């Protein structure tokens, strides 16, 4: 459940009615989480609360978006909520993996919050194993999207104008029965369950994902956040859009650099 940050000794009363909720799936390469980092850091979003759940591995660390020594010692946990009211945007960042068999309870809690907070729509940033693509998915861009029926009515035409490719369904039984098609997102973690549950509950949700492999996934994160920006226009689009995204200070630790002294 959502727990607002304390403001001046009391709980902040936040209204997310009409906001877009942006969140990552914990998926291959952590691409969605890295892309969310870029959004939070670039827009200088304010932390407004936490998402309390027993579905994620517990964790605590220092401020991943520290800009100076005095705010580097602020603590962060496994699921936090950030907001920028001027853009009607609220972001849920997830920083740890899911506990086994906890996907469904998390989905139920999250979608219940989406309804109670009256968010207009949800956008999930995700990824999928590149090596498990079928022949059709090997063609063209490695970026894909999915829309629930309720959101399709609102923005389906825009996706066509952007010339985006919808995530293809694949054969349920390859080589045996190629006519029956199903949605598969290997390596996508909670993505498919969250999407199908949103379809059945009438929630407006979009999934934006990139086919990728484990490794240095920073380029994949830039590709995914630029893909998102084509739609939401969070920053001004230029020829080299990637240079406009602000890399958070925590990325210095991605490949095993020493821990910051302020943590001790």
CSV table of C-alpha atoms in Angstrom, one decimal:
chain,number,residue,atom,x,y,z
A,1,UNK,CA,0.0,0.0,0.0
A,2,UNK,CA,1.0,3.6,-0.5
A,3,UNK,CA,2.4,5.4,2.5
A,4,UNK,CA,3.0,9.2,2.1
A,5,UNK,CA,6.1,10.9,3.4
A,6,UNK,CA,5.6,12.9,6.6
A,7,UNK,CA,5.4,16.6,6.0
A,8,UNK,CA,5.9,18.9,8.9
A,9,UNK,CA,5.1,16.2,11.4
A,10,UNK,CA,2.0,14.9,9.6
A,11,UNK,CA,1.2,12.7,6.6
A,12,UNK,CA,1.0,14.4,3.3
A,13,UNK,CA,-2.4,14.3,1.6
A,14,UNK,CA,-1.7,13.6,-2.1
A,15,UNK,CA,-4.1,13.7,-5.0
A,16,UNK,CA,-3.1,11.6,-8.0
A,17,UNK,CA,-6.4,12.0,-9.8
A,18,UNK,CA,-5.8,12.2,-13.6
A,19,UNK,CA,-2.0,11.4,-13.2
A,20,UNK,CA,0.0,9.0,-15.3
A,21,UNK,CA,1.6,6.3,-13.2
A,22,UNK,CA,5.0,5.3,-14.5
A,23,UNK,CA,6.7,2.2,-13.2
A,24,UNK,CA,9.3,-0.5,-14.1
A,25,UNK,CA,9.0,-4.3,-14.3
A,26,UNK,CA,11.9,-6.1,-12.6
A,27,UNK,CA,13.0,-7.7,-15.9
A,28,UNK,CA,16.0,-8.8,-17.8
A,29,UNK,CA,18.9,-6.3,-17.6
A,30,UNK,CA,16.9,-4.1,-15.1
A,31,UNK,CA,16.2,-1.9,-18.2
A,32,UNK,CA,12.9,-0.6,-16.9
A,33,UNK,CA,14.4,0.4,-13.5
A,34,UNK,CA,17.4,2.1,-15.2
A,35,UNK,CA,15.0,4.0,-17.5
A,36,UNK,CA,13.0,5.1,-14.4
A,37,UNK,CA,16.2,6.3,-12.8
A,38,UNK,CA,16.8,8.6,-15.8
A,39,UNK,CA,13.2,10.0,-15.6
A,40,UNK,CA,13.4,10.7,-11.8
A,41,UNK,CA,16.9,12.3,-12.0
A,42,UNK,CA,16.2,14.4,-15.1
A,43,UNK,CA,12.9,15.8,-13.9
A,44,UNK,CA,14.2,16.3,-10.4
A,45,UNK,CA,11.2,14.5,-9.0
A,46,UNK,CA,10.2,14.8,-5.4
A,47,UNK,CA,9.9,11.7,-3.2
A,48,UNK,CA,6.3,11.8,-1.9
A,49,UNK,CA,6.0,8.4,-0.3
A,50,UNK,CA,6.7,4.7,-0.2
A,51,UNK,CA,5.0,1.6,-1.5
A,52,UNK,CA,4.9,-0.8,1.5
A,53,UNK,CA,4.7,-4.4,0.5
A,54,UNK,CA,6.0,-7.8,1.7
A,55,UNK,CA,6.2,-9.0,-1.9
A,56,UNK,CA,9.7,-7.5,-2.5
A,57,UNK,CA,13.1,-8.5,-1.0
A,58,UNK,CA,13.8,-5.9,1.7
A,59,UNK,CA,16.6,-3.4,1.1
A,60,UNK,CA,17.9,-0.1,2.3
A,61,UNK,CA,20.5,2.2,0.8
A,62,UNK,CA,21.6,5.8,0.5
A,63,UNK,CA,19.9,8.3,-1.8
A,64,UNK,CA,20.4,7.1,-5.4
A,65,UNK,CA,19.8,10.6,-6.8
A,66,UNK,CA,22.1,12.5,-4.4
A,67,UNK,CA,23.4,15.8,-5.8
A,68,UNK,CA,25.5,16.9,-2.8
A,69,UNK,CA,27.1,15.4,0.3
A,70,UNK,CA,24.3,16.6,2.6
A,71,UNK,CA,21.6,14.7,0.8
A,72,UNK,CA,23.6,11.6,0.0
A,73,UNK,CA,23.0,10.2,3.5
A,74,UNK,CA,19.2,10.1,3.0
A,75,UNK,CA,17.9,6.6,3.0
A,76,UNK,CA,15.9,4.8,0.3
A,77,UNK,CA,14.1,1.5,0.3
A,78,UNK,CA,12.9,-1.1,-2.2
A,79,UNK,CA,9.8,0.7,-3.5
A,80,UNK,CA,9.4,4.5,-3.5
A,81,UNK,CA,7.0,7.0,-5.1
A,82,UNK,CA,8.0,10.2,-6.7
A,83,UNK,CA,5.9,12.9,-8.3
A,84,UNK,CA,6.0,16.0,-10.5
A,85,UNK,CA,2.5,17.6,-10.4
A,86,UNK,CA,3.3,20.1,-13.2
A,87,UNK,CA,3.5,17.1,-15.6
A,88,UNK,CA,0.7,15.1,-13.9
A,89,UNK,CA,3.2,12.3,-13.5
A,90,UNK,CA,3.8,9.9,-10.5
A,91,UNK,CA,6.5,7.3,-10.6
A,92,UNK,CA,6.9,4.1,-8.6
A,93,UNK,CA,10.5,2.9,-8.6
A,94,UNK,CA,11.2,-0.7,-7.6
A,95,UNK,CA,14.7,-1.5,-6.5
A,96,UNK,CA,14.7,-5.2,-5.5
A,97,UNK,CA,13.4,-8.5,-6.9
A,98,UNK,CA,10.2,-10.2,-6.1
A,99,UNK,CA,9.9,-12.9,-3.4
A,100,UNK,CA,8.9,-16.2,-4.9
A,101,UNK,CA,5.1,-16.6,-5.4
A,102,UNK,CA,4.4,-13.0,-4.6
A,103,UNK,CA,3.7,-11.7,-8.1
A,104,UNK,CA,0.0,-12.0,-7.9
A,105,UNK,CA,-0.5,-10.4,-4.4
A,106,UNK,CA,1.7,-7.5,-5.6
A,107,UNK,CA,-0.4,-7.0,-8.7
A,108,UNK,CA,-3.6,-7.0,-6.7
A,109,UNK,CA,-2.3,-4.4,-4.2
A,110,UNK,CA,-0.8,-2.2,-6.9
A,111,UNK,CA,-3.9,-2.2,-9.1
A,112,UNK,CA,-6.1,-1.5,-6.1
A,113,UNK,CA,-4.0,1.5,-5.3
A,114,UNK,CA,-4.2,2.7,-9.0
A,115,UNK,CA,-8.0,2.6,-8.7
A,116,UNK,CA,-8.3,4.2,-5.3
A,117,UNK,CA,-5.8,7.0,-6.3
A,118,UNK,CA,-7.8,7.6,-9.5
A,119,UNK,CA,-4.7,7.5,-11.7
A,120,UNK,CA,-5.7,8.0,-15.4
A,121,UNK,CA,-3.4,5.4,-16.8
A,122,UNK,CA,-0.3,3.2,-16.0
A,123,UNK,CA,2.8,2.8,-18.1
A,124,UNK,CA,5.1,-0.1,-17.4
A,125,UNK,CA,8.7,-0.1,-18.7
A,126,UNK,CA,10.0,-3.6,-19.2
A,127,UNK,CA,12.3,-5.8,-21.2
A,128,UNK,CA,12.4,-9.3,-22.7
A,129,UNK,CA,15.1,-11.8,-23.6
A,130,UNK,CA,16.4,-11.0,-27.1
A,131,UNK,CA,17.5,-14.6,-27.7
A,132,UNK,CA,13.9,-15.9,-27.3
A,133,UNK,CA,12.5,-13.9,-30.1
A,134,UNK,CA,10.7,-15.7,-32.9
A,135,UNK,CA,11.4,-14.9,-36.6
A,136,UNK,CA,8.8,-12.1,-36.8
A,137,UNK,CA,10.2,-10.4,-33.7
A,138,UNK,CA,13.7,-10.4,-35.2
A,139,UNK,CA,12.6,-7.9,-37.8
A,140,UNK,CA,12.9,-4.1,-37.4
A,141,UNK,CA,13.2,-2.3,-34.1
A,142,UNK,CA,13.8,-4.1,-30.8
A,143,UNK,CA,11.2,-1.9,-29.1
A,144,UNK,CA,7.6,-3.0,-28.7
A,145,UNK,CA,4.4,-1.8,-27.0
A,146,UNK,CA,1.2,-3.3,-25.6
A,147,UNK,CA,-2.1,-1.5,-24.8
A,148,UNK,CA,-5.1,-2.7,-22.7
A,149,UNK,CA,-8.4,-2.4,-24.6
A,150,UNK,CA,-9.4,0.6,-22.5
A,151,UNK,CA,-6.3,2.5,-23.4
A,152,UNK,CA,-6.3,1.3,-27.0
A,153,UNK,CA,-9.5,3.4,-27.5
A,154,UNK,CA,-7.7,6.5,-26.3
A,155,UNK,CA,-4.2,6.3,-27.8
A,156,UNK,CA,-4.2,3.5,-30.4
A,157,UNK,CA,-4.3,5.9,-33.3
A,158,UNK,CA,-1.3,7.8,-31.9
A,159,UNK,CA,0.7,4.6,-31.8
A,160,UNK,CA,0.0,4.1,-35.4
A,161,UNK,CA,1.1,7.7,-36.2
A,162,UNK,CA,4.3,7.1,-34.3
A,163,UNK,CA,4.8,3.9,-36.4
A,164,UNK,CA,5.4,1.8,-33.3
A,165,UNK,CA,5.3,-2.0,-33.4
A,166,UNK,CA,2.9,-3.9,-31.2
A,167,UNK,CA,4.3,-6.9,-29.3
A,168,UNK,CA,3.6,-9.9,-31.4
A,169,UNK,CA,1.9,-13.0,-30.2
A,170,UNK,CA,3.9,-16.2,-30.8
A,171,UNK,CA,2.9,-19.8,-31.5
A,172,UNK,CA,1.6,-21.6,-28.4
A,173,UNK,CA,3.1,-24.9,-29.6
A,174,UNK,CA,5.9,-24.1,-32.1
A,175,UNK,CA,6.3,-26.7,-34.8
A,176,UNK,CA,3.2,-28.5,-33.7
A,177,UNK,CA,0.4,-25.9,-34.0
A,178,UNK,CA,1.5,-22.5,-35.3
A,179,UNK,CA,-2.1,-21.2,-35.7
A,180,UNK,CA,-2.8,-20.8,-32.0
A,181,UNK,CA,-1.0,-17.6,-30.8
A,182,UNK,CA,-0.3,-16.4,-27.2
A,183,UNK,CA,1.4,-13.5,-25.6
A,184,UNK,CA,4.8,-14.4,-24.2
A,185,UNK,CA,7.3,-12.0,-22.5
A,186,UNK,CA,10.2,-14.2,-21.5
A,187,UNK,CA,12.4,-12.4,-18.9
A,188,UNK,CA,9.7,-9.8,-18.4
A,189,UNK,CA,9.0,-10.7,-14.7
A,190,UNK,CA,5.7,-9.4,-13.6
A,191,UNK,CA,4.9,-7.7,-16.9
A,192,UNK,CA,2.5,-10.2,-18.5
A,193,UNK,CA,0.5,-10.8,-15.3
A,194,UNK,CA,0.2,-7.1,-14.6
A,195,UNK,CA,-0.9,-6.5,-18.2
A,196,UNK,CA,-3.5,-9.3,-18.3
A,197,UNK,CA,-4.9,-8.3,-14.9
A,198,UNK,CA,-5.3,-4.7,-16.1
A,199,UNK,CA,-7.1,-5.9,-19.2
A,200,UNK,CA,-9.6,-7.9,-17.1
A,201,UNK,CA,-10.1,-5.0,-14.6
A,202,UNK,CA,-10.6,-2.3,-17.2
A,203,UNK,CA,-7.5,-0.4,-16.2
A,204,UNK,CA,-5.8,1.8,-18.9
A,205,UNK,CA,-2.3,0.4,-19.1
A,206,UNK,CA,0.6,0.5,-21.6
A,207,UNK,CA,3.7,-1.7,-21.6
A,208,UNK,CA,6.8,-0.4,-23.4
A,209,UNK,CA,9.6,-2.9,-23.7
A,210,UNK,CA,12.9,-3.6,-25.3
A,211,UNK,CA,14.4,-6.9,-26.4
A,212,UNK,CA,17.8,-7.1,-24.8
A,213,UNK,CA,20.5,-9.4,-23.1
A,214,UNK,CA,22.1,-9.2,-19.7
A,215,UNK,CA,25.3,-7.1,-19.6
A,216,UNK,CA,25.8,-3.4,-19.8
A,217,UNK,CA,22.2,-2.3,-20.2
A,218,UNK,CA,22.7,1.4,-20.0
A,219,UNK,CA,22.3,1.8,-23.8
A,220,UNK,CA,19.0,-0.2,-23.6
A,221,UNK,CA,17.8,2.1,-20.8
A,222,UNK,CA,18.4,5.2,-22.9
A,223,UNK,CA,16.7,3.5,-25.9
A,224,UNK,CA,13.6,2.7,-23.8
A,225,UNK,CA,13.3,6.1,-22.1
A,226,UNK,CA,13.7,7.8,-25.5
A,227,UNK,CA,10.9,5.6,-26.8
A,228,UNK,CA,8.7,6.7,-23.9
A,229,UNK,CA,9.6,10.3,-24.6
A,230,UNK,CA,8.3,10.0,-28.2
A,231,UNK,CA,4.9,9.6,-26.6
A,232,UNK,CA,4.9,11.7,-23.4
A,233,UNK,CA,7.4,14.4,-24.4
A,234,UNK,CA,8.9,14.6,-20.9
A,235,UNK,CA,11.9,16.5,-22.3
A,236,UNK,CA,12.4,18.3,-25.6
A,237,UNK,CA,13.3,15.9,-28.4
A,238,UNK,CA,16.5,16.6,-30.3
A,239,UNK,CA,18.7,14.7,-32.6
A,240,UNK,CA,20.8,13.4,-29.6
A,241,UNK,CA,18.1,13.1,-27.0
A,242,UNK,CA,20.2,10.8,-24.8
A,243,UNK,CA,22.5,13.7,-23.9
A,244,UNK,CA,19.6,15.5,-22.3
A,245,UNK,CA,18.9,12.8,-19.7
A,246,UNK,CA,20.6,13.4,-16.4
A,247,UNK,CA,22.5,10.3,-15.2
A,248,UNK,CA,21.9,9.7,-11.4
A,249,UNK,CA,24.9,9.6,-9.1
A,250,UNK,CA,24.1,6.0,-8.1
A,251,UNK,CA,25.1,4.8,-11.6
A,252,UNK,CA,28.8,5.2,-10.6
A,253,UNK,CA,28.3,2.0,-8.6
A,254,UNK,CA,26.7,-0.1,-11.3
A,255,UNK,CA,29.9,-2.1,-12.0
A,256,UNK,CA,31.3,-2.6,-8.6
A,257,UNK,CA,32.9,0.8,-7.7
A,258,UNK,CA,33.6,1.4,-4.0
A,259,UNK,CA,30.8,2.3,-1.6
A,260,UNK,CA,30.4,6.0,-0.9
A,261,UNK,CA,32.1,7.0,2.4
A,262,UNK,CA,28.9,8.9,3.5
A,263,UNK,CA,27.2,5.5,3.8
A,264,UNK,CA,29.2,4.6,6.9
